[in-house]
């Protein structure tokens, strides 16, 4: 079994380890997982039709505070439709541990084709969301096209890298024509302001219960910073915690200012200091890493 040396990557923000390359058996596992999406789509289509614009009904009775009866551990008991939150085996977010990761170069480069489109910003009670009302483009994952619907933020980050939780996480939510969900996650630490949030900040600070028109917003402003990414099969991180979601987590940790994170938190009027779900058990799932080469490249 071969190993891959990731230690020479100047862009890697994860402590260097020697990672095991994927064998033929793992290639077959990927094929089985990919084909299983069709079955996920058949079972989840009705649920996902309502999730196409928001992950959960606005102002739903859940919180991120344990001990209230409505915290993350109780989500699965609040509503029968949310049972996956408590009983699911493919839940998100997860801790991305080096020792669990399998290098899989055949995943291929993320193919993004985003374009400017009209958008609004909405306070959903548990997060701030930008929703595109026109065609904002798509991504191509293993030959399947996923249309970009919306993006939103969690603070602190939901996914962790080797147990380390960062200051913010952006989720870009996409939907295929078959009802499959794909989410791209980008993690941030405090530092220089994020260009995308800089463009939106004045609108975020005044958003109330009514949607705010943003005009035309180009999702191409959102920078990944690296071609390297993690891939695994998980779920939505808020109720109904729908499973079968194709997760792509960009490996590069980008930067965001404290002012920008504070603006996002203050705009959510339910008093949440945080809106991040705790990490969930991996339950034997594979986590793959795509790395195109030693330099990683800029995206």
Short mmCIF file of C-alpha atoms in Angstrom, two decimals:
data_model
loop_
_atom_site.label_atom_id
_atom_site.label_comp_id
_atom_site.label_asym_id
_atom_site.label_seq_id
_atom_site.Cartn_x
_atom_site.Cartn_y
_atom_site.Cartn_z
CA UNK A 1 0.00 0.00 0.00
CA UNK A 2 1.52 3.33 -1.08
CA UNK A 3 1.82 6.47 1.00
CA UNK A 4 1.68 10.11 -0.03
CA UNK A 5 3.91 12.78 1.49
CA UNK A 6 1.99 16.00 2.08
CA UNK A 7 4.75 17.61 4.16
CA UNK A 8 6.12 19.76 1.35
CA UNK A 9 2.89 21.69 0.84
CA UNK A 10 3.45 25.30 1.87
CA UNK A 11 -0.30 25.93 1.85
CA UNK A 12 -1.26 23.13 4.22
CA UNK A 13 -2.63 24.35 7.53
CA UNK A 14 -2.97 20.84 8.94
CA UNK A 15 0.06 19.27 10.68
CA UNK A 16 1.99 17.20 8.20
CA UNK A 17 1.46 13.44 8.16
CA UNK A 18 2.01 10.63 5.71
CA UNK A 19 -1.36 9.71 4.31
CA UNK A 20 -2.34 6.37 2.82
CA UNK A 21 -3.29 6.39 -0.87
CA UNK A 22 -6.55 4.80 -1.89
CA UNK A 23 -6.42 1.21 -3.07
CA UNK A 24 -8.57 -0.48 -5.68
CA UNK A 25 -10.99 -1.45 -2.93
CA UNK A 26 -11.46 2.17 -2.01
CA UNK A 27 -12.03 3.05 -5.66
CA UNK A 28 -14.85 0.51 -5.65
CA UNK A 29 -16.19 2.02 -2.41
CA UNK A 30 -16.32 5.42 -4.10
CA UNK A 31 -18.23 3.93 -7.01
CA UNK A 32 -20.74 2.29 -4.69
CA UNK A 33 -21.19 5.52 -2.74
CA UNK A 34 -21.72 7.53 -5.88
CA UNK A 35 -24.32 5.15 -7.27
CA UNK A 36 -26.11 5.17 -3.93
CA UNK A 37 -26.94 8.86 -4.44
CA UNK A 38 -29.72 7.80 -6.81
CA UNK A 39 -31.41 5.87 -4.00
CA UNK A 40 -30.90 8.75 -1.58
CA UNK A 41 -32.61 11.05 -4.08
CA UNK A 42 -35.68 8.83 -4.42
CA UNK A 43 -36.19 8.67 -0.66
CA UNK A 44 -35.37 12.28 0.09
CA UNK A 45 -36.88 14.18 -2.83
CA UNK A 46 -39.91 15.46 -0.92
CA UNK A 47 -37.78 16.59 2.00
CA UNK A 48 -35.20 18.23 -0.23
CA UNK A 49 -37.76 20.17 -2.22
CA UNK A 50 -38.43 22.25 0.88
CA UNK A 51 -34.70 22.38 1.67
CA UNK A 52 -33.86 23.88 -1.72
CA UNK A 53 -34.10 27.43 -0.41
CA UNK A 54 -33.50 26.94 3.32
CA UNK A 55 -32.20 24.08 5.38
CA UNK A 56 -35.04 24.41 7.86
CA UNK A 57 -38.27 26.37 8.25
CA UNK A 58 -37.56 29.93 9.39
CA UNK A 59 -37.76 30.64 13.14
CA UNK A 60 -38.07 26.97 14.12
CA UNK A 61 -38.05 26.08 17.84
CA UNK A 62 -34.47 24.88 18.23
CA UNK A 63 -31.41 26.45 19.80
CA UNK A 64 -27.70 25.78 20.15
CA UNK A 65 -27.86 25.94 23.95
CA UNK A 66 -27.79 22.60 25.76
CA UNK A 67 -30.00 22.18 28.81
CA UNK A 68 -32.91 24.13 27.32
CA UNK A 69 -34.70 21.06 25.98
CA UNK A 70 -34.14 22.45 22.49
CA UNK A 71 -30.37 22.14 22.21
CA UNK A 72 -28.49 20.00 19.65
CA UNK A 73 -28.81 16.79 21.70
CA UNK A 74 -32.61 17.21 21.73
CA UNK A 75 -33.16 18.23 18.10
CA UNK A 76 -34.23 14.73 17.10
CA UNK A 77 -37.00 14.75 19.73
CA UNK A 78 -38.52 18.15 18.93
CA UNK A 79 -40.19 17.19 15.66
CA UNK A 80 -40.83 13.71 14.17
CA UNK A 81 -39.39 14.99 10.89
CA UNK A 82 -36.09 15.66 12.64
CA UNK A 83 -35.38 12.13 13.88
CA UNK A 84 -32.21 11.92 11.81
CA UNK A 85 -30.70 14.59 14.08
CA UNK A 86 -30.67 12.05 16.92
CA UNK A 87 -30.64 8.68 15.18
CA UNK A 88 -28.76 9.27 11.93
CA UNK A 89 -25.47 7.57 11.13
CA UNK A 90 -24.26 10.04 8.48
CA UNK A 91 -24.42 13.23 10.52
CA UNK A 92 -22.44 16.45 10.12
CA UNK A 93 -20.27 18.24 11.06
CA UNK A 94 -17.28 16.02 11.83
CA UNK A 95 -13.72 16.40 13.08
CA UNK A 96 -11.34 16.09 10.12
CA UNK A 97 -8.51 14.07 11.63
CA UNK A 98 -5.35 13.36 9.66
CA UNK A 99 -5.36 9.74 10.80
CA UNK A 100 -8.80 9.20 9.24
CA UNK A 101 -8.07 10.82 5.89
CA UNK A 102 -7.38 8.82 2.74
CA UNK A 103 -5.69 10.55 -0.19
CA UNK A 104 -7.79 10.13 -3.31
CA UNK A 105 -6.41 12.15 -6.26
CA UNK A 106 -9.04 10.80 -8.65
CA UNK A 107 -11.69 12.96 -6.97
CA UNK A 108 -10.53 15.68 -9.35
CA UNK A 109 -10.50 19.45 -9.27
CA UNK A 110 -13.65 21.27 -8.17
CA UNK A 111 -15.23 22.64 -11.33
CA UNK A 112 -17.02 25.88 -10.50
CA UNK A 113 -19.09 27.87 -12.95
CA UNK A 114 -20.61 30.67 -10.87
CA UNK A 115 -22.06 33.89 -12.27
CA UNK A 116 -23.67 37.10 -10.99
CA UNK A 117 -27.38 36.90 -10.17
CA UNK A 118 -30.00 38.81 -8.13
CA UNK A 119 -29.92 37.93 -4.43
CA UNK A 120 -31.44 38.77 -1.07
CA UNK A 121 -30.17 38.49 2.49
CA UNK A 122 -32.47 36.84 5.04
CA UNK A 123 -32.33 36.47 8.80
CA UNK A 124 -33.58 32.90 9.32
CA UNK A 125 -33.53 33.20 13.09
CA UNK A 126 -30.62 30.80 13.43
CA UNK A 127 -28.30 32.25 10.78
CA UNK A 128 -27.85 34.94 8.12
CA UNK A 129 -28.37 33.64 4.60
CA UNK A 130 -27.75 35.01 1.12
CA UNK A 131 -30.27 33.51 -1.32
CA UNK A 132 -29.86 33.84 -5.05
CA UNK A 133 -33.14 34.46 -6.87
CA UNK A 134 -31.65 33.99 -10.33
CA UNK A 135 -29.23 31.52 -11.91
CA UNK A 136 -26.01 31.95 -9.92
CA UNK A 137 -24.27 29.07 -11.66
CA UNK A 138 -23.23 25.61 -10.58
CA UNK A 139 -20.49 23.19 -9.63
CA UNK A 140 -19.61 19.86 -11.22
CA UNK A 141 -18.89 16.98 -8.84
CA UNK A 142 -18.03 13.66 -10.48
CA UNK A 143 -20.08 14.55 -13.55
CA UNK A 144 -23.15 15.73 -11.61
CA UNK A 145 -24.13 19.41 -11.79
CA UNK A 146 -25.34 21.12 -8.62
CA UNK A 147 -27.00 24.53 -8.83
CA UNK A 148 -25.96 27.14 -6.26
CA UNK A 149 -28.95 28.18 -4.14
CA UNK A 150 -27.68 29.98 -1.08
CA UNK A 151 -24.86 30.50 1.37
CA UNK A 152 -24.86 31.11 5.11
CA UNK A 153 -22.46 31.30 8.04
CA UNK A 154 -21.87 29.47 11.32
CA UNK A 155 -19.82 30.92 14.16
CA UNK A 156 -17.64 29.36 15.39
CA UNK A 157 -16.84 26.82 12.69
CA UNK A 158 -18.79 23.57 12.71
CA UNK A 159 -16.16 21.31 11.14
CA UNK A 160 -12.93 21.04 13.08
CA UNK A 161 -9.41 20.22 11.89
CA UNK A 162 -7.65 17.78 14.22
CA UNK A 163 -9.86 18.95 17.06
CA UNK A 164 -9.28 22.66 16.43
CA UNK A 165 -12.39 24.79 15.97
CA UNK A 166 -11.99 28.02 14.02
CA UNK A 167 -13.90 31.32 14.17
CA UNK A 168 -16.33 31.05 11.24
CA UNK A 169 -17.56 28.65 8.57
CA UNK A 170 -19.31 29.47 5.30
CA UNK A 171 -21.64 26.92 3.70
CA UNK A 172 -22.47 27.15 -0.01
CA UNK A 173 -25.57 25.01 -0.58
CA UNK A 174 -26.19 23.42 -3.99
CA UNK A 175 -28.92 21.15 -5.37
CA UNK A 176 -28.84 18.78 -8.35
CA UNK A 177 -31.71 18.15 -10.75
CA UNK A 178 -32.20 14.79 -8.97
CA UNK A 179 -32.63 16.41 -5.55
CA UNK A 180 -29.12 15.70 -4.26
CA UNK A 181 -27.55 18.28 -1.95
CA UNK A 182 -23.89 19.29 -2.14
CA UNK A 183 -22.38 21.75 0.33
CA UNK A 184 -19.00 23.45 0.09
CA UNK A 185 -17.60 24.52 3.46
CA UNK A 186 -14.91 27.18 3.95
CA UNK A 187 -13.38 27.69 7.39
CA UNK A 188 -12.02 31.05 8.63
CA UNK A 189 -9.79 32.33 11.42
CA UNK A 190 -9.46 35.91 12.67
CA UNK A 191 -7.27 38.09 10.49
CA UNK A 192 -7.77 40.21 7.39
CA UNK A 193 -11.40 40.95 6.38
CA UNK A 194 -13.10 38.54 3.99
CA UNK A 195 -13.82 40.27 0.62
CA UNK A 196 -17.25 38.67 0.21
CA UNK A 197 -18.44 39.73 3.67
CA UNK A 198 -16.97 43.19 3.11
CA UNK A 199 -19.32 43.62 0.16
CA UNK A 200 -22.33 42.46 2.22
CA UNK A 201 -21.61 43.97 5.62
CA UNK A 202 -23.76 47.10 5.36
CA UNK A 203 -26.75 44.97 4.35
CA UNK A 204 -26.17 42.38 7.08
CA UNK A 205 -26.05 45.00 9.83
CA UNK A 206 -29.52 46.33 8.94
CA UNK A 207 -31.33 43.10 8.06
CA UNK A 208 -34.43 42.56 10.18
CA UNK A 209 -37.40 40.25 9.84
CA UNK A 210 -37.92 41.29 6.23
CA UNK A 211 -35.66 40.17 3.39
CA UNK A 212 -33.19 42.78 2.16
CA UNK A 213 -32.55 43.11 -1.57
CA UNK A 214 -28.85 42.88 -2.41
CA UNK A 215 -29.12 43.54 -6.12
CA UNK A 216 -26.81 41.43 -8.26
CA UNK A 217 -24.25 39.43 -6.28
CA UNK A 218 -21.42 37.47 -7.86
CA UNK A 219 -20.65 34.26 -5.90
CA UNK A 220 -17.32 34.17 -7.72
CA UNK A 221 -16.15 36.72 -5.14
CA UNK A 222 -16.02 33.86 -2.63
CA UNK A 223 -12.42 32.66 -2.63
CA UNK A 224 -11.38 29.11 -1.78
CA UNK A 225 -7.65 29.78 -1.59
CA UNK A 226 -6.63 26.22 -2.40
CA UNK A 227 -7.51 23.34 -4.71
CA UNK A 228 -7.13 20.88 -1.84
CA UNK A 229 -10.31 19.69 -0.19
CA UNK A 230 -11.86 17.00 1.99
CA UNK A 231 -14.84 14.98 0.79
CA UNK A 232 -17.25 12.83 2.76
CA UNK A 233 -20.94 11.93 2.90
CA UNK A 234 -22.86 13.61 5.70
CA UNK A 235 -25.97 15.61 6.51
CA UNK A 236 -27.39 19.07 6.90
CA UNK A 237 -26.06 20.56 10.15
CA UNK A 238 -29.44 21.97 11.21
CA UNK A 239 -32.85 20.29 11.42
CA UNK A 240 -34.09 18.20 9.70
CA UNK A 241 -30.44 16.94 9.52
CA UNK A 242 -31.17 15.29 6.16
CA UNK A 243 -28.52 12.69 5.26
CA UNK A 244 -26.86 11.88 1.94
CA UNK A 245 -25.28 15.34 1.58
CA UNK A 246 -22.05 15.49 -0.44
CA UNK A 247 -19.67 17.55 1.69
CA UNK A 248 -16.61 19.35 0.33
CA UNK A 249 -14.50 21.15 2.94
CA UNK A 250 -11.76 23.39 1.55
CA UNK A 251 -8.49 22.55 3.30
CA UNK A 252 -7.16 26.10 3.36
CA UNK A 253 -8.20 28.15 6.40
CA UNK A 254 -9.00 31.67 5.22
CA UNK A 255 -9.30 34.87 7.26
CA UNK A 256 -12.18 37.03 8.48
CA UNK A 257 -12.19 40.10 10.72
CA UNK A 258 -13.67 40.15 14.23
CA UNK A 259 -15.95 42.97 13.11
CA UNK A 260 -17.40 40.79 10.35
CA UNK A 261 -18.07 37.85 12.68
CA UNK A 262 -19.61 40.16 15.30
CA UNK A 263 -21.90 41.65 12.63
CA UNK A 264 -23.16 38.19 11.68
CA UNK A 265 -23.82 37.30 15.32
CA UNK A 266 -25.53 40.57 16.17
CA UNK A 267 -27.79 40.32 13.11
CA UNK A 268 -29.32 37.08 14.41
CA UNK A 269 -31.88 38.36 16.91
CA UNK A 270 -32.43 35.20 18.94
CA UNK A 271 -29.53 35.98 21.23
CA UNK A 272 -27.26 33.18 20.05
CA UNK A 273 -23.62 33.75 20.88
CA UNK A 274 -22.88 30.78 18.67
CA UNK A 275 -24.73 28.85 15.98
CA UNK A 276 -22.47 25.85 15.48
CA UNK A 277 -23.58 22.25 15.95
CA UNK A 278 -21.12 20.03 17.85
CA UNK A 279 -19.15 17.51 15.82
CA UNK A 280 -20.81 14.14 15.23
CA UNK A 281 -19.53 10.57 15.27
CA UNK A 282 -17.91 9.38 12.05
CA UNK A 283 -19.45 5.88 12.42
CA UNK A 284 -16.97 4.25 10.06
CA UNK A 285 -17.39 6.67 7.17
CA UNK A 286 -14.55 7.30 4.74
CA UNK A 287 -13.05 10.80 4.52
CA UNK A 288 -11.10 11.56 1.35
CA UNK A 289 -8.55 14.25 0.61
CA UNK A 290 -8.00 15.60 -2.89
CA UNK A 291 -4.56 17.10 -3.36
CA UNK A 292 -3.50 18.02 -6.92
CA UNK A 293 0.21 18.33 -6.16
CA UNK A 294 2.76 19.63 -3.74
CA UNK A 295 1.99 23.31 -4.31
CA UNK A 296 -1.79 22.97 -3.94
CA UNK A 297 -2.40 25.86 -6.33
CA UNK A 298 -4.62 28.86 -5.78
CA UNK A 299 -8.29 28.69 -6.60
#
